[in-house]
XYZ file of C-alpha atoms in Angstrom:
671
model
C -6.036 29.710 -33.766
C -4.544 26.151 -33.803
C -6.632 23.338 -35.134
C -6.688 19.721 -34.002
C -5.351 18.476 -37.303
C -2.257 20.498 -36.706
C -1.826 19.251 -33.180
C -2.564 15.664 -34.190
C 0.102 15.798 -36.867
C 2.636 16.469 -34.130
C 1.774 13.387 -32.132
C 3.122 9.993 -32.985
C 1.957 8.403 -29.819
C -1.761 8.863 -29.255
C -4.960 6.976 -28.809
C -6.233 5.022 -31.950
C -8.354 6.968 -34.380
C -11.283 4.498 -33.986
C -13.438 4.234 -30.915
C -13.180 0.797 -29.222
C -16.425 -1.067 -28.780
C -18.051 -0.629 -25.445
C -16.797 -3.565 -23.181
C -18.960 -6.045 -21.535
C -18.675 -6.144 -17.709
C -18.238 -9.528 -16.108
C -20.879 -10.176 -13.431
C -19.721 -10.718 -9.836
C -16.731 -8.410 -10.003
C -16.651 -5.782 -7.182
C -17.326 -2.236 -8.293
C -16.305 0.915 -6.662
C -19.006 2.994 -4.945
C -19.907 6.413 -6.436
C -17.317 8.941 -5.641
C -18.224 12.165 -3.922
C -17.076 15.504 -5.346
C -19.127 18.644 -5.060
C -18.692 19.993 -8.590
C -20.226 23.142 -9.954
C -21.686 23.144 -13.448
C -18.528 24.822 -14.696
C -16.489 22.097 -12.873
C -18.376 19.368 -14.705
C -17.794 21.172 -17.909
C -13.940 21.351 -17.192
C -13.885 17.657 -16.262
C -15.444 16.647 -19.616
C -13.224 19.085 -21.479
C -10.224 17.572 -19.675
C -11.204 14.096 -20.553
C -11.737 14.933 -24.220
C -8.091 15.975 -24.473
C -7.214 12.293 -24.985
C -9.835 11.671 -27.735
C -9.677 12.547 -31.489
C -12.069 15.395 -32.258
C -14.321 13.470 -34.487
C -15.473 11.455 -31.418
C -15.968 14.404 -29.159
C -19.710 14.704 -29.401
C -20.219 11.055 -28.735
C -17.689 10.783 -25.866
C -18.795 14.082 -24.286
C -22.239 12.509 -23.668
C -20.711 9.338 -22.274
C -18.352 11.274 -19.986
C -21.096 13.340 -18.573
C -23.154 10.171 -17.847
C -20.162 8.654 -16.056
C -19.601 11.809 -14.129
C -23.284 11.933 -13.002
C -23.409 8.113 -12.224
C -20.058 7.511 -10.734
C -18.759 10.766 -9.542
C -15.751 10.811 -11.902
C -14.842 9.781 -15.459
C -13.457 6.293 -15.888
C -13.747 6.191 -19.782
C -15.034 2.611 -19.468
C -15.276 2.398 -23.336
C -11.418 2.361 -23.437
C -11.014 -0.739 -21.177
C -9.637 -3.598 -23.203
C -11.994 -6.415 -23.829
C -9.604 -9.117 -23.050
C -8.608 -10.323 -19.603
C -5.945 -8.157 -17.900
C -3.193 -9.889 -15.873
C 0.484 -9.801 -15.572
C 1.701 -11.951 -18.337
C 5.233 -13.176 -18.883
C 7.592 -10.307 -19.911
C 8.234 -11.808 -23.389
C 4.585 -11.555 -24.213
C 4.782 -7.727 -24.202
C 5.860 -5.361 -26.986
C 8.664 -3.023 -26.078
C 11.969 -1.561 -27.232
C 13.608 -1.961 -23.759
C 13.422 -4.462 -20.997
C 12.049 -1.907 -18.542
C 9.244 -0.839 -20.820
C 8.051 -4.496 -20.943
C 8.627 -5.075 -17.256
C 6.398 -2.080 -16.241
C 3.637 -3.452 -18.382
C 3.734 -6.734 -16.407
C 3.376 -4.763 -13.262
C 0.615 -2.510 -14.366
C -1.450 -5.393 -15.650
C -0.861 -7.369 -12.421
C -2.323 -4.521 -10.471
C -5.500 -4.768 -12.605
C -5.936 -8.558 -12.460
C -9.420 -9.672 -11.123
C -7.692 -11.814 -8.587
C -5.565 -8.913 -7.292
C -7.457 -5.679 -7.688
C -10.126 -4.437 -5.349
C -12.187 -2.668 -7.917
C -10.613 -3.657 -11.325
C -13.058 -1.807 -13.589
C -12.375 1.316 -11.729
C -8.609 0.810 -11.806
C -8.437 0.537 -7.999
C -5.905 -1.996 -6.812
C -6.288 -1.777 -2.981
C -7.092 0.466 -0.149
C -10.469 1.584 -1.467
C -8.993 4.294 -3.667
C -5.364 3.196 -4.574
C -5.319 3.502 -8.329
C -2.933 2.575 -11.203
C -4.116 5.665 -13.000
C -7.273 7.757 -13.307
C -9.029 6.290 -16.370
C -8.845 3.725 -19.189
C -7.652 6.303 -21.659
C -4.555 6.861 -19.528
C -4.045 3.133 -19.228
C -4.079 2.658 -23.010
C -1.851 5.635 -23.605
C 0.829 4.627 -20.899
C 0.933 1.116 -22.602
C 1.555 2.702 -25.894
C 4.349 4.835 -24.462
C 5.908 1.826 -22.663
C 5.935 -0.079 -25.953
C 7.957 2.747 -27.565
C 10.212 3.519 -24.679
C 13.887 3.047 -25.339
C 16.861 2.770 -22.960
C 17.786 6.319 -23.715
C 14.408 7.856 -22.776
C 12.380 8.634 -19.695
C 8.557 8.445 -19.465
C 7.202 11.161 -17.154
C 3.808 10.573 -15.550
C 1.749 13.148 -13.592
C -1.093 11.523 -11.498
C -1.708 8.793 -14.169
C -1.293 11.153 -17.123
C 1.679 10.372 -19.416
C 3.300 13.617 -19.873
C 5.650 12.160 -22.523
C 9.028 10.787 -23.376
C 12.259 12.719 -22.811
C 15.687 11.790 -24.006
C 17.856 10.659 -21.124
C 21.150 8.775 -20.567
C 20.984 4.989 -20.000
C 21.879 5.616 -16.384
C 18.615 7.617 -15.823
C 15.349 6.153 -14.621
C 12.965 4.908 -17.403
C 9.924 6.152 -15.612
C 9.489 8.988 -13.184
C 5.942 9.276 -11.712
C 4.089 11.264 -9.134
C 0.516 10.979 -7.687
C -1.649 13.448 -5.962
C 1.017 16.037 -4.999
C -1.237 18.881 -3.826
C -0.095 22.404 -3.100
C 0.049 22.734 0.704
C -2.851 25.312 0.828
C -5.056 22.825 -1.084
C -3.723 19.514 0.391
C -6.925 18.235 1.917
C -9.576 15.694 1.125
C -12.118 18.244 -0.223
C -9.792 19.839 -2.731
C -8.352 16.440 -3.711
C -11.842 14.957 -4.447
C -12.500 17.930 -6.653
C -9.112 17.560 -8.532
C -9.740 13.858 -8.937
C -13.184 14.511 -10.419
C -11.669 17.049 -12.737
C -9.195 14.407 -13.931
C -6.014 16.058 -12.641
C -5.247 14.030 -9.526
C -4.749 10.372 -8.804
C -4.475 8.546 -5.443
C -1.681 6.133 -6.156
C -1.499 4.912 -2.622
C 2.070 3.765 -3.292
C 2.442 0.291 -4.836
C -0.871 0.740 -6.778
C 0.046 3.917 -8.563
C 3.729 3.041 -8.324
C 3.090 -0.324 -10.122
C 4.831 -2.413 -7.537
C 1.878 -4.207 -5.858
C 2.240 -8.067 -5.533
C -1.231 -8.792 -4.139
C -1.877 -9.178 -0.352
C 1.258 -11.237 0.189
C 3.118 -8.086 1.130
C 0.852 -7.275 4.010
C 0.733 -10.918 5.112
C 4.505 -10.641 5.832
C 4.205 -7.215 7.537
C 1.375 -8.519 9.642
C 3.178 -11.763 10.442
C 6.123 -9.709 11.791
C 3.783 -7.299 13.612
C 1.898 -10.093 15.396
C 4.961 -12.038 16.385
C 6.630 -8.918 17.783
C 3.437 -7.808 19.562
C 3.363 -11.229 21.191
C 6.955 -10.971 22.320
C 6.378 -7.420 23.674
C 3.007 -7.887 25.352
C 2.392 -11.577 25.863
C 5.758 -12.770 26.996
C 6.323 -14.958 23.999
C 10.047 -15.968 23.611
C 11.913 -14.948 20.537
C 11.868 -18.436 19.190
C 8.150 -18.909 20.045
C 4.737 -18.305 18.328
C 1.204 -17.257 19.000
C -0.167 -20.704 19.830
C -2.984 -20.437 22.306
C -3.496 -16.686 21.807
C -6.395 -14.716 20.059
C -5.964 -11.877 17.570
C -9.141 -9.905 16.494
C -9.459 -7.404 13.721
C -11.624 -6.424 10.787
C -11.342 -6.276 7.080
C -10.714 -9.053 4.575
C -10.321 -6.882 1.434
C -7.122 -6.143 -0.628
C -4.523 -5.622 1.936
C -6.583 -6.398 5.021
C -7.306 -9.822 3.575
C -3.896 -10.823 4.851
C -4.696 -10.722 8.474
C -6.111 -14.168 9.071
C -3.380 -15.799 6.950
C -0.628 -13.915 8.782
C -1.876 -15.014 12.155
C -2.068 -18.606 11.045
C 1.562 -18.422 9.868
C 2.417 -17.049 13.330
C 0.637 -19.952 15.037
C -2.243 -18.087 16.536
C -6.098 -17.991 16.395
C -7.809 -15.129 14.757
C -11.292 -13.748 14.208
C -11.582 -11.160 11.426
C -14.882 -9.380 10.854
C -16.012 -8.591 7.284
C -19.304 -7.172 6.033
C -18.662 -8.004 2.411
C -19.421 -11.748 2.042
C -17.741 -11.863 -1.364
C -14.436 -11.010 0.201
C -14.923 -13.828 2.694
C -15.536 -16.170 -0.138
C -12.403 -14.990 -1.918
C -10.195 -15.589 1.101
C -11.902 -18.870 1.828
C -11.257 -20.074 -1.766
C -7.601 -19.014 -1.344
C -7.314 -20.922 1.889
C -6.479 -17.742 3.721
C -9.348 -18.166 6.111
C -10.027 -21.594 7.659
C -13.622 -21.191 8.941
C -16.620 -18.870 8.405
C -18.920 -17.840 11.313
C -22.284 -16.047 10.950
C -22.558 -15.089 14.644
C -20.131 -13.587 17.231
C -20.917 -16.423 19.567
C -19.986 -19.112 17.092
C -16.831 -17.329 16.125
C -15.621 -16.988 19.739
C -16.582 -20.619 20.627
C -14.672 -21.957 17.638
C -11.611 -19.742 18.471
C -11.533 -20.998 22.006
C -11.627 -24.673 20.827
C -8.750 -24.039 18.557
C -6.697 -22.179 21.252
C -7.258 -25.058 23.670
C -5.714 -27.387 21.173
C -2.927 -24.833 20.326
C -4.014 -24.892 16.692
C -3.714 -22.033 14.307
C -6.938 -20.803 12.686
C -8.401 -17.817 10.770
C -12.129 -17.418 11.407
C -13.984 -15.014 9.094
C -16.965 -13.464 11.117
C -19.578 -12.267 8.559
C -20.694 -9.131 10.404
C -19.773 -5.735 11.756
C -16.598 -5.478 13.965
C -18.493 -3.260 16.462
C -21.067 -5.992 16.986
C -18.269 -8.529 17.544
C -16.425 -6.370 20.021
C -19.618 -5.424 21.959
C -20.263 -9.176 22.244
C -16.860 -9.692 23.612
C -17.368 -6.839 26.194
C -20.815 -8.091 27.257
C -19.545 -11.743 27.712
C -16.133 -10.793 29.272
C -14.175 -12.633 26.476
C -10.429 -12.303 26.640
C -8.745 -10.850 23.481
C -5.049 -10.784 23.495
C -4.235 -8.700 20.426
C -6.707 -6.357 18.736
C -6.514 -4.175 15.739
C -8.496 -2.879 12.760
C -7.619 -2.897 9.090
C -10.586 -1.487 7.250
C -9.678 1.447 4.985
C -10.179 4.157 7.480
C -8.158 6.558 5.558
C -11.335 6.720 3.505
C -13.948 6.242 6.210
C -16.676 8.371 4.523
C -16.227 7.039 0.995
C -16.688 3.383 1.745
C -13.612 2.336 3.669
C -15.498 1.789 6.865
C -19.027 0.290 7.079
C -21.022 1.691 10.045
C -22.725 -0.574 12.545
C -26.440 -1.320 11.639
C -25.867 -1.358 7.819
C -25.361 -4.383 5.689
C -22.633 -4.060 2.985
C -25.414 -3.658 0.283
C -27.110 -0.922 2.451
C -23.760 0.823 2.894
C -23.156 0.892 -0.809
C -26.657 2.264 -1.554
C -26.443 4.981 1.082
C -23.057 6.151 -0.154
C -24.720 7.006 -3.499
C -28.138 8.163 -2.167
C -27.392 9.996 1.005
C -23.565 10.607 1.642
C -24.282 12.981 4.491
C -26.385 10.533 6.393
C -23.721 7.885 5.776
C -21.122 10.121 7.217
C -23.024 10.661 10.373
C -23.628 6.954 10.696
C -19.902 6.326 10.305
C -19.152 8.858 13.102
C -21.654 7.176 15.488
C -20.190 3.708 14.683
C -16.600 4.858 15.257
C -17.503 6.255 18.617
C -19.047 3.012 19.619
C -16.097 1.144 18.237
C -13.811 3.178 20.353
C -15.839 2.619 23.461
C -15.693 -1.098 23.088
C -11.890 -0.983 22.537
C -11.500 1.094 25.633
C -13.261 -1.448 27.763
C -11.280 -4.368 26.341
C -8.018 -2.341 26.827
C -8.822 -1.788 30.490
C -9.323 -5.543 30.800
C -5.853 -6.318 29.438
C -6.224 -6.315 25.659
C -3.346 -4.910 23.686
C -4.868 -2.645 20.913
C -2.671 -1.141 18.215
C -3.614 0.897 14.988
C -2.408 -0.949 11.958
C -1.591 2.060 10.042
C -5.017 2.518 8.442
C -5.745 5.864 10.126
C -8.274 4.223 12.478
C -7.265 6.448 15.517
C -7.276 9.507 13.256
C -10.782 8.579 11.992
C -12.008 8.198 15.582
C -10.551 11.684 16.542
C -12.179 13.187 13.405
C -15.496 11.660 14.371
C -15.441 13.843 17.510
C -13.627 11.779 20.093
C -11.137 14.285 21.403
C -10.110 12.022 24.371
C -8.309 9.628 22.017
C -5.646 12.293 21.277
C -2.779 12.085 23.747
C -2.946 15.844 24.503
C -6.761 15.808 24.493
C -6.864 18.547 21.869
C -5.287 17.752 18.515
C -3.385 14.942 16.879
C 0.099 16.564 16.939
C 1.349 14.473 19.823
C -0.319 11.196 18.603
C -2.994 9.113 20.339
C -3.474 7.267 23.632
C -3.271 3.907 21.724
C -0.104 3.130 19.720
C 0.232 2.576 16.058
C 1.935 -0.641 15.028
C 4.992 1.390 13.997
C 5.287 3.225 17.367
C 5.493 0.142 19.566
C 6.518 -2.659 17.202
C 7.654 -2.063 13.647
C 9.365 1.173 14.326
C 11.865 0.258 17.214
C 12.126 -3.466 16.406
C 12.490 -3.326 12.601
C 12.543 0.060 10.874
C 15.199 1.465 13.198
C 17.541 -1.431 12.276
C 16.780 -0.881 8.625
C 14.542 -3.901 8.165
C 11.673 -3.330 5.654
C 9.670 -4.891 2.935
C 12.058 -5.811 0.134
C 10.014 -7.374 -2.681
C 10.678 -8.962 -6.095
C 8.769 -10.223 -9.133
C 9.901 -12.993 -11.446
C 9.081 -11.325 -14.754
C 9.269 -14.606 -16.706
C 6.224 -15.726 -14.754
C 7.971 -19.105 -14.135
C 7.363 -21.041 -10.875
C 10.899 -22.385 -11.085
C 12.315 -18.798 -11.135
C 10.455 -18.088 -7.857
C 11.783 -21.196 -6.213
C 15.307 -20.350 -7.256
C 15.002 -16.854 -5.859
C 13.564 -18.158 -2.634
C 16.554 -20.427 -2.249
C 18.973 -17.684 -3.167
C 17.414 -15.265 -0.652
C 17.659 -17.875 2.058
C 21.354 -18.428 1.390
C 21.853 -14.678 2.007
C 20.267 -14.717 5.488
C 22.051 -15.669 8.708
C 19.240 -16.849 10.974
C 21.506 -16.650 14.042
C 22.371 -12.959 13.651
C 19.199 -11.529 15.056
C 15.707 -12.941 15.789
C 14.404 -10.662 13.015
C 16.687 -12.609 10.587
C 15.459 -15.895 12.003
C 11.758 -14.782 11.474
C 12.427 -13.853 7.954
C 14.369 -17.011 7.224
C 11.510 -19.122 8.443
C 9.128 -16.900 6.410
C 10.931 -17.480 3.131
C 11.512 -21.177 3.875
C 7.872 -21.743 4.338
C 6.601 -19.309 1.647
C 5.779 -21.824 -1.047
C 3.970 -24.149 1.341
C 1.920 -21.275 2.595
C 0.725 -20.468 -0.897
C 1.204 -16.735 -0.704
C 1.307 -15.862 -4.423
C -1.673 -13.978 -5.863
C -0.983 -12.758 -9.323
C 2.600 -12.519 -10.680
C 5.242 -14.824 -9.256
C 6.466 -12.531 -6.541
C 7.738 -12.595 -3.057
C 8.436 -10.200 -0.202
C 11.059 -10.454 2.547
C 11.924 -8.100 5.388
C 15.601 -7.251 5.180
C 17.988 -4.537 6.237
C 20.291 -2.349 3.944
C 23.119 -4.850 3.705
C 20.749 -7.850 3.224
C 18.662 -6.190 0.605
C 21.776 -5.277 -1.406
C 23.295 -8.758 -1.093
C 20.034 -10.453 -2.245
C 19.619 -8.065 -5.095
C 23.089 -8.539 -6.330
C 22.781 -12.272 -6.061
C 19.548 -12.168 -8.189
C 21.277 -9.977 -10.822
C 24.182 -12.472 -11.017
C 21.610 -15.340 -11.508
C 19.979 -13.364 -14.369
C 23.407 -12.746 -15.826
C 24.308 -16.436 -15.794
C 20.941 -17.411 -17.290
C 19.863 -19.345 -14.145
C 16.669 -17.162 -13.997
C 14.857 -14.704 -16.168
C 14.778 -10.948 -15.389
C 13.596 -9.755 -11.913
C 12.028 -6.534 -10.802
C 12.749 -5.456 -7.192
C 11.034 -2.769 -5.165
C 9.549 -2.232 -1.695
C 6.373 -1.280 0.106
C 5.740 2.050 1.613
C 5.627 1.019 5.313
C 9.408 0.919 5.422
C 12.447 2.457 7.180
C 12.949 5.148 4.696
C 10.884 6.592 1.845
C 7.694 7.511 3.712
C 6.962 10.408 6.094
C 3.727 10.054 7.901
C 3.102 10.858 11.573
C 0.062 8.496 11.423
C 2.118 5.445 10.424
C 5.617 5.092 9.119
C 7.308 7.909 11.125
C 4.975 7.729 14.173
C 7.844 6.735 16.406
C 9.779 9.891 15.434
C 9.507 12.116 18.463
C 11.790 15.106 17.771
C 8.866 16.967 16.136
C 9.998 16.131 12.532
C 7.299 13.472 12.241
C 5.402 16.048 10.237
C 8.088 16.791 7.809
C 8.395 15.133 4.329
C 12.070 15.725 3.746
C 13.089 12.037 3.916
C 10.551 10.765 1.431
C 11.510 13.590 -1.052
C 15.217 13.065 -0.634
C 14.925 9.329 -1.091
C 12.896 9.730 -4.242
C 15.418 12.252 -5.718
C 18.404 10.138 -4.668
C 16.975 6.937 -6.150
C 16.441 8.743 -9.410
C 20.051 10.140 -9.383
C 21.294 6.670 -8.746
C 19.482 5.151 -11.662
C 16.641 3.107 -10.215
C 14.445 2.074 -13.152
C 11.252 3.592 -11.801
C 10.945 6.289 -9.239
C 7.677 7.369 -7.650
C 6.519 10.082 -5.228
C 3.080 10.012 -3.885
C 0.637 11.972 -1.465
C -1.375 9.908 0.967
C 0.076 6.437 1.256
C -2.297 4.264 3.052
C -3.374 6.859 5.531
C -5.074 9.355 3.281
C -4.474 12.659 1.392
C -2.401 15.193 3.212
C -1.304 12.606 5.853
C 1.847 11.128 4.152
C 4.400 11.563 1.371
C 6.128 8.513 0.237
C 8.881 7.862 -2.322
C 9.364 4.481 -3.884
C 11.162 2.675 -6.620
C 11.347 -0.295 -8.975
C 14.555 -1.649 -10.440
C 14.655 -4.108 -13.200
C 17.475 -6.675 -12.873
C 18.710 -7.423 -16.337
C 21.960 -9.136 -15.393
C 24.178 -6.264 -16.489
C 27.127 -4.887 -14.519
C 25.489 -1.493 -14.830
C 22.663 -2.718 -12.667
C 25.184 -4.067 -10.088
C 26.431 -0.643 -9.659
C 22.947 0.808 -9.432
C 22.210 -1.622 -6.618
C 25.435 -0.865 -4.721
C 24.762 2.888 -4.734
C 20.931 3.060 -4.549
C 19.865 0.314 -2.131
C 21.997 1.561 0.884
C 20.836 5.097 0.089
C 17.163 4.121 0.083
C 17.471 2.340 3.427
C 20.091 4.158 5.394
C 18.692 7.645 4.697
C 15.716 6.518 6.771
C 17.791 4.902 9.545
C 19.926 8.134 9.748
C 16.751 10.186 10.146
C 15.594 7.904 12.873
C 18.991 8.008 14.559
C 18.783 11.941 14.472
C 15.515 11.595 16.369
C 17.446 9.824 19.046
C 15.875 6.351 18.378
C 18.166 3.997 20.328
C 18.204 1.011 17.855
C 18.711 3.408 14.926
C 21.599 5.134 16.788
C 23.419 1.819 17.216
C 22.809 0.832 13.579
C 24.189 4.111 12.279
C 27.173 3.832 14.546
C 27.982 0.427 13.144
C 27.447 1.739 9.633
C 29.739 4.702 10.101
C 32.566 2.357 11.372
C 32.057 -0.005 8.518
C 31.773 2.713 5.768
C 34.588 4.915 7.200
C 36.092 6.899 4.256
C 33.007 6.421 2.124
C 29.816 7.317 3.936
C 29.334 9.320 7.105
C 25.991 9.833 8.795
C 25.298 12.530 11.325
C 24.641 11.358 14.976
C 23.036 13.421 17.799
C 24.484 14.150 21.101
C 22.211 12.901 23.817
C 20.907 15.320 26.391
C 20.300 14.572 30.123
C 16.521 14.636 30.798
C 17.117 16.013 34.275
C 18.933 18.968 32.684
C 15.882 19.897 30.648
C 13.444 19.197 33.445
C 15.396 21.584 35.780
C 15.217 24.449 33.207
C 11.475 24.509 33.547
C 11.100 24.259 37.279
C 9.434 27.222 38.834
């Protein structure tokens, strides 16, 4: 039988021999609620055995006891002892050890994800979305950092759900990191099995930019929400293409990680907003950032203030400290007009803390999650039903409600409200209310190829961010489409709007041609020494890369909205074309089993090799999604692909559908 000393002798990269001292926890930092996983005695034994795989044998007895305590207290093993004592944040790239630029760049991104100012539950490695994690535990974090310090430009680091599988020799043209998160076998691809796998230490919910190391703070969702609200106003409120939301009211809930962007986005779009939030610490955070302008403790005060601001055509973001159901029921009872209505709580995790039921304070919610999860679940279902009833009344009175991709409508359906399903029976045909993708982002942005292109100035220098802002603006023709004008204005005002949280990063919605042009411009600037290295990537709510009938592909109506071919092919193609980091995840922002998303990161080092990667990979990443949308007969995607085929004749050629006369099909089924 093999002995540990033999195994250890064959590992050059492993955790240190000595146990680190147990860290001190800074008071006032948000902590994750206890995770629910119904583990048998043998499961618990397996979870501890799995965690001890990382630890030298001489510490097994001590750490086994600690791991069991964590498992009982928190529902999973975080290995808190292995969290570094020092502050974690995305430092300048030159402050990291590494044998290649990519290895150091990824460390910047990982640490930014765990910055106290960025992460939702930093001690539990959760970046955003209630469960979106960098990796599973602090042992993985330390080991990943060690591997990245040793990574060379002829190696690839492979990561399975946060576990560093190891380094493999690769050509320089290959990705430096390939990672996956939470990819469950179909038969087991559900929340119950995932929760067990997570507790066993074999699955990680990466969300996408959390586990894919490309999160740039809530700035990304500010831009997405800004675009959504402007286009919702144009579609539903008659706002002209060059207008804004002045004099109009947007109501929503959630001021946490991504949802914290809502008030800020509405202010940039010129409107008034009321955002409900039960966790006062999150309100304080957004107030300190300047992302909410007022705080109201009662529904009446919130609506009175909002009306005053609308009368003056002034933008505002009012944080209402209370439950969204109470706020909406007040609006119903007092016949208050709400123009735009949504929800951005983490309803992909409604029963594990993502949604706080009416009648519970935030503190009571947290306690009940640990002491009586079954009662909590029933309270959530009751609250979701009342939430829906209020929305239904407001909708009948003229409010435009849309699901902001957080699985709110699915959560309502799962709570027992079958009438919310379009077919009254199941969710295959969608819901009676649209998602933001169905009505807005899909036809008006994604079908053209516009999506959330983002970059990080790895130098950490403000002047590099300013230079890239100016360069991006120079690549945009604001007169081409109103989408371009929106994005030109966004980037023009970005510094003034103080959007940066964490690393010096920016996001900009752009199409395939625009993304490639901007990326090539940045790489040239790195080559000439004008700026330091840049890492580019994108979010998951994008044209290509993510398959989800509940969000990104909800406006795909040929039946393929339940297929994950696009995300998988984009992931594989990005890897084949040499993107620096390629990621594939289960879940996205809508929950396990509800999405597959493929993403990337590319380090711009100024080389001509990266120029070639960008020319090959960026159009692939975008146009694969547009082509799939065109094949689904989406009108704007059809015109975009037709233009692309004409322009790329002799190089690329994308398949287009023949259109079918509706009357012909209808006549076939006449009795």
